[in-house]
PDB file of C-alpha atoms in Angstrom:
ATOM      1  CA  UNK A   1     160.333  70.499 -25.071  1.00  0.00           C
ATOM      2  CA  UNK A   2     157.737  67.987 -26.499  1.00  0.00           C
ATOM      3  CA  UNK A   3     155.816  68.127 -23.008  1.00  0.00           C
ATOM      4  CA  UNK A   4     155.796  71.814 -23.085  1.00  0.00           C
ATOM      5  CA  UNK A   5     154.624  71.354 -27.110  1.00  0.00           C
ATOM      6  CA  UNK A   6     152.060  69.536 -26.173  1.00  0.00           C
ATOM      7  CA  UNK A   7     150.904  71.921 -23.438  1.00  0.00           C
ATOM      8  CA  UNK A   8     150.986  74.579 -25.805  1.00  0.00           C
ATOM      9  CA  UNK A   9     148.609  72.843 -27.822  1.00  0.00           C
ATOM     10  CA  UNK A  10     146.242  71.778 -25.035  1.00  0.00           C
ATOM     11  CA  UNK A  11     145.896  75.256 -24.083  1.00  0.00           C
ATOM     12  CA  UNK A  12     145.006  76.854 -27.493  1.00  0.00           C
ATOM     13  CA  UNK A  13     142.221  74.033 -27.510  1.00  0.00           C
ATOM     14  CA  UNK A  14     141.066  75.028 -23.879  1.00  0.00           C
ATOM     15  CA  UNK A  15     140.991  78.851 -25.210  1.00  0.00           C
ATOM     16  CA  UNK A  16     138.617  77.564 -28.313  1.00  0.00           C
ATOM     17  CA  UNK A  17     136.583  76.144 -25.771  1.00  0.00           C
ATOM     18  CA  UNK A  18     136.804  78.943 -23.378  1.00  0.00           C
ATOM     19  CA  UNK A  19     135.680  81.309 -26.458  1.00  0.00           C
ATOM     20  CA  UNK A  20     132.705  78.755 -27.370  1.00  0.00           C
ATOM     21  CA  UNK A  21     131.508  78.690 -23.300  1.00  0.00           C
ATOM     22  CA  UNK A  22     131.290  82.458 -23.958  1.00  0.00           C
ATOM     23  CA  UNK A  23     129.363  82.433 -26.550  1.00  0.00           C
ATOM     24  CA  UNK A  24     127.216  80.022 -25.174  1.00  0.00           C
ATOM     25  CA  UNK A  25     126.563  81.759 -22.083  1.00  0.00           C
ATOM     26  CA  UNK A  26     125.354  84.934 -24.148  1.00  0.00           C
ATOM     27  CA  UNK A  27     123.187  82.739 -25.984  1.00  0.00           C
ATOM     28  CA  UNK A  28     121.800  80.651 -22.773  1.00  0.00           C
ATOM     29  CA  UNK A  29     122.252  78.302 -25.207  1.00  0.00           C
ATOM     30  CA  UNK A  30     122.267  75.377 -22.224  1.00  0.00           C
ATOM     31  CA  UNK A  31     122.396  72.188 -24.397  1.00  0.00           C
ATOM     32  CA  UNK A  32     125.694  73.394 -26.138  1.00  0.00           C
ATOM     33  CA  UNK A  33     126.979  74.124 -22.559  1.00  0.00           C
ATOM     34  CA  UNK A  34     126.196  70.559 -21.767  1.00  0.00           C
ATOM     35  CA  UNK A  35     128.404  69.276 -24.749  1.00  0.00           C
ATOM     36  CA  UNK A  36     131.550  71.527 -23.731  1.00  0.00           C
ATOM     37  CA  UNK A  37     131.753  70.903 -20.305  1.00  0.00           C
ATOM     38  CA  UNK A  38     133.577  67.178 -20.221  1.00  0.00           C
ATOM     39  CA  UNK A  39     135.943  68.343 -23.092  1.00  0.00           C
ATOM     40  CA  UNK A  40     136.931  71.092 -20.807  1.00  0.00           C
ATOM     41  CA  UNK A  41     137.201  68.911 -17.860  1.00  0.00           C
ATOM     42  CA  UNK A  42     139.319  66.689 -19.757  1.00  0.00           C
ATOM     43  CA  UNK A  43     142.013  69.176 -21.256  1.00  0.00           C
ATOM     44  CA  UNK A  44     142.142  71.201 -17.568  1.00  0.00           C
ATOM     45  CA  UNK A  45     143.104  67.472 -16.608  1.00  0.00           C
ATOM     46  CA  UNK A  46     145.613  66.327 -18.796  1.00  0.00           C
ATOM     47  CA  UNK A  47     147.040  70.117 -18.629  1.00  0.00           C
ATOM     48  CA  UNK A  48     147.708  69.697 -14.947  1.00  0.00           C
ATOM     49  CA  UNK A  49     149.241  65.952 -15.484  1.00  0.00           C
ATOM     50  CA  UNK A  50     151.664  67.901 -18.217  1.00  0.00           C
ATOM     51  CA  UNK A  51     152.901  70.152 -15.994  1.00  0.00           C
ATOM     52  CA  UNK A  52     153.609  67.749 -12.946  1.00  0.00           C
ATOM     53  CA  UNK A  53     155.624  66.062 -15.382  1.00  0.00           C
ATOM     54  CA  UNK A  54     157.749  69.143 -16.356  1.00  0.00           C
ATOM     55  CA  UNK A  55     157.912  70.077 -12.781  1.00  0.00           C
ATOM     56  CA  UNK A  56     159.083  66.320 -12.424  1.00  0.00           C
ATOM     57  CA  UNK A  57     161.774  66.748 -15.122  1.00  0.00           C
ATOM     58  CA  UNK A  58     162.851  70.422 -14.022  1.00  0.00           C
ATOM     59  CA  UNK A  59     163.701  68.955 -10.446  1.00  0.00           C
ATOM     60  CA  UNK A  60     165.356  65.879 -12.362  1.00  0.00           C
ATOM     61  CA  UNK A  61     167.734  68.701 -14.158  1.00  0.00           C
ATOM     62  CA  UNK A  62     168.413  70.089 -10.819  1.00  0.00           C
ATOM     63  CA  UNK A  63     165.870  73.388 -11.191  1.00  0.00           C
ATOM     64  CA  UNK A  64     163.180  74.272  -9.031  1.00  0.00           C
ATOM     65  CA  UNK A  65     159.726  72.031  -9.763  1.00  0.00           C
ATOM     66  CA  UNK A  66     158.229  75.063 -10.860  1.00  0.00           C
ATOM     67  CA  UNK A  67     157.443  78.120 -12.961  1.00  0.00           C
ATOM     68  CA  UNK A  68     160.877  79.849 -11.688  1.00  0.00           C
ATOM     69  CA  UNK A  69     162.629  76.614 -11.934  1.00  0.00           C
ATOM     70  CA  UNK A  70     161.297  76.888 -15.983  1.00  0.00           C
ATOM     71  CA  UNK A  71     162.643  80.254 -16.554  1.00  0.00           C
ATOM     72  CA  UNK A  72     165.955  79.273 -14.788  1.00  0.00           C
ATOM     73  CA  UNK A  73     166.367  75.759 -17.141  1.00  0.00           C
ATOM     74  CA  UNK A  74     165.646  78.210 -20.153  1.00  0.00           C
ATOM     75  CA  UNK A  75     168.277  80.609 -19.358  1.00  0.00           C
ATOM     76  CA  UNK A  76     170.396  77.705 -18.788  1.00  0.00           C
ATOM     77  CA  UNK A  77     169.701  75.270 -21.471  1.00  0.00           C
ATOM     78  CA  UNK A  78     167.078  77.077 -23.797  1.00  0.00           C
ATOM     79  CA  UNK A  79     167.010  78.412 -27.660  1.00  0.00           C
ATOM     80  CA  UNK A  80     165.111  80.983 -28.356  1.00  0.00           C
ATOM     81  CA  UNK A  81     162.162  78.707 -29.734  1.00  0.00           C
ATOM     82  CA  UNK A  82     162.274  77.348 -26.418  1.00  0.00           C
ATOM     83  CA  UNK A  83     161.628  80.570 -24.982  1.00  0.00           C
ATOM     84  CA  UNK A  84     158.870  81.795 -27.199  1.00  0.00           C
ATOM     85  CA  UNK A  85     157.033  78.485 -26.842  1.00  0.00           C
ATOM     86  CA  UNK A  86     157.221  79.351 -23.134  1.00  0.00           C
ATOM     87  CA  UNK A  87     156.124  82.875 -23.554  1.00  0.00           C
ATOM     88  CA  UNK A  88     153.151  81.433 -25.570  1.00  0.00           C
ATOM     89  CA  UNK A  89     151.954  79.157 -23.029  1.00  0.00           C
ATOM     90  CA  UNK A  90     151.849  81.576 -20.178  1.00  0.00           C
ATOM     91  CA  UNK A  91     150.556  84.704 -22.230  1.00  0.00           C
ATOM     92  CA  UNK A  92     147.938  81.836 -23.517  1.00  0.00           C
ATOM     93  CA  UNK A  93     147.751  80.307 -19.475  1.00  0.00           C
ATOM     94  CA  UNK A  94     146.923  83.903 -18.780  1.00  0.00           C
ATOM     95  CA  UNK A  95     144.276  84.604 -21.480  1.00  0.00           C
ATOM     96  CA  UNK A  96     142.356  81.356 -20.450  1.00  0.00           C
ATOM     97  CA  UNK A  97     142.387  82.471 -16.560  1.00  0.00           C
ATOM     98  CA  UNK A  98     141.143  85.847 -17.366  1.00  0.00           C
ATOM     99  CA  UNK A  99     138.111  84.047 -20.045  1.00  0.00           C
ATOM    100  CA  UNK A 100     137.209  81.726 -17.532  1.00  0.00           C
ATOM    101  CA  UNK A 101     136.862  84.475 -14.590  1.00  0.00           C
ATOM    102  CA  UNK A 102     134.519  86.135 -17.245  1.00  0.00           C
ATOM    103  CA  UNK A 103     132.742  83.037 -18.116  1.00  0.00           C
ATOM    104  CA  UNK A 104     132.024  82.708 -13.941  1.00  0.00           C
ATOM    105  CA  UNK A 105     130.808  86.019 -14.224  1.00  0.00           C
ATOM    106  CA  UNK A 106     128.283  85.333 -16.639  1.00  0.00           C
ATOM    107  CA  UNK A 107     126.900  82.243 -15.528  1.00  0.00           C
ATOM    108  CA  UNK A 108     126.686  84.136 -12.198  1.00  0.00           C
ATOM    109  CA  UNK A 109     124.559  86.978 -13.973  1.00  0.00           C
ATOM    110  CA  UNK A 110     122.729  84.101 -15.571  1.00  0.00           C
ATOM    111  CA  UNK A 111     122.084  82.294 -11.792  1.00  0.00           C
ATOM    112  CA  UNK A 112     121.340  85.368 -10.285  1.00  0.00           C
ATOM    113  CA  UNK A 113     118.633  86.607 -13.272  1.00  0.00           C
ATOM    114  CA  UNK A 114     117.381  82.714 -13.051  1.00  0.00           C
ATOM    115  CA  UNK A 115     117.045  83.194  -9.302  1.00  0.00           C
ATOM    116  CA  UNK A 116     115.157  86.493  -9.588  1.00  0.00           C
ATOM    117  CA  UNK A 117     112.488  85.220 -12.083  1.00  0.00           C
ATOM    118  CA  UNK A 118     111.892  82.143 -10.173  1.00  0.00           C
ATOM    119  CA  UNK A 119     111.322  84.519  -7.027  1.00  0.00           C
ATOM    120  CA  UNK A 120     109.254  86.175  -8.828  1.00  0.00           C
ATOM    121  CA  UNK A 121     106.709  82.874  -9.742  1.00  0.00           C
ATOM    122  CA  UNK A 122     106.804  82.366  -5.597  1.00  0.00           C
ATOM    123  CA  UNK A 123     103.439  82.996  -3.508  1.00  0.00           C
ATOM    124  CA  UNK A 124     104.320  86.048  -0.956  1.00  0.00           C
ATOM    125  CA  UNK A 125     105.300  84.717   2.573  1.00  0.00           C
ATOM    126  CA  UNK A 126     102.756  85.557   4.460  1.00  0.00           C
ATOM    127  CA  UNK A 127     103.358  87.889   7.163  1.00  0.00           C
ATOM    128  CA  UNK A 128     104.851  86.600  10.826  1.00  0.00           C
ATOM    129  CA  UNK A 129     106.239  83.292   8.681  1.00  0.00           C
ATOM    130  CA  UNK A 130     109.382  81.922  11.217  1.00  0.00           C
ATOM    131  CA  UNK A 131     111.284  78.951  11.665  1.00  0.00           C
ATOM    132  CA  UNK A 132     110.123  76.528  14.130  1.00  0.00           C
ATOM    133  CA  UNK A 133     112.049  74.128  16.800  1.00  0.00           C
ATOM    134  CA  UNK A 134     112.076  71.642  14.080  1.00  0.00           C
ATOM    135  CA  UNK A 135     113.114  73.453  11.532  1.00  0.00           C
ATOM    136  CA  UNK A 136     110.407  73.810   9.176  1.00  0.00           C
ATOM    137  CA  UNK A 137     108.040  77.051   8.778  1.00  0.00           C
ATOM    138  CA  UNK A 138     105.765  77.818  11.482  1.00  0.00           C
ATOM    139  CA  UNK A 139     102.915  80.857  11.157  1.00  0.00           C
ATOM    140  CA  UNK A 140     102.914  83.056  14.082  1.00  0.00           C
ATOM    141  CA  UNK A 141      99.862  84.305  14.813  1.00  0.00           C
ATOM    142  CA  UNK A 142      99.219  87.688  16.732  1.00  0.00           C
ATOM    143  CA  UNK A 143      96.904  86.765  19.766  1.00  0.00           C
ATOM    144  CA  UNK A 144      94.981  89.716  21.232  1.00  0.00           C
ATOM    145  CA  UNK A 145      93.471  89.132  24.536  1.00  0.00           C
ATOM    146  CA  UNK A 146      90.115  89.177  25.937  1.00  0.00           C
ATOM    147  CA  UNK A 147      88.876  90.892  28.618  1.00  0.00           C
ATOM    148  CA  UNK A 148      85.564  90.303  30.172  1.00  0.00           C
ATOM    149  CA  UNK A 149      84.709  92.952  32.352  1.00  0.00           C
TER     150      UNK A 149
END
């Protein structure tokens, strides 16, 4: 239970993290962005390494290396603060999925309203602009002939 302790408190320090991201992104506060990000790298990180090694030790006990193989050693060989600790980690697992797709979802609003305004700075293409053989922009030109007559 000490592994699962200590992912327990890995993931209540991801969700403070997750919470400050949040905040930062409604802020476009970039520079405290900037500071978060490696923290956050680290703790997803060492959160995966945790759970390989409970999956290891599940499949050492004979149970499925795992989620199911978790629930299955609990019923087995669990109290009921094993269980709750458990519960906590997924309902927290589950809270830090659903901040993180709403985090993406605000740095894409960000991206896209980033993306608009910097359109918006651009010269107009002028009309009859294509892409050449080589790849880079080519003006076509409308020719008109002449007719001597």
């Amino acid at each position: 239970m000490l592994l699962l302790r200590e992912e327990q408190r890995l993931i209540t320090e991801l969700l403070d993290i997750l919470k400050q991201e949040q905040q930062s992104l409604v802020a476009a506060d970039i520079d405290r962005l900037s500071a978060l990000t490696p923290r956050k790298s680290e703790l997803i990180g060492r959160m995966g390494v945790l759970a390989g090694e409970r999956h290891t030790a599940l499949a050492g006990a004979g149970f499925e290396a795992q989620e199911a193989g978790m629930e299955n050693w609990l019923c087995a060989h669990g109290t009921a603060d094993d269980r709750t600790l458990w519960n906590t980690v997924l309902s927290q697992t589950r809270e830090a999925k659903e901040l993180n797709r709403l985090n993406g979802m605000l740095i894409n609003k960000q991206l896209s309203h980033t993306q608009g305004a910097l359109q918006a700075l651009r010269p107009p293409s002028p009309a009859g602009t294509v892409y050449g053989p080589t790849g880079l922009t080519a003006t076509t030109t409308t020719s008109r002939g002449f007719l001597a007559g």
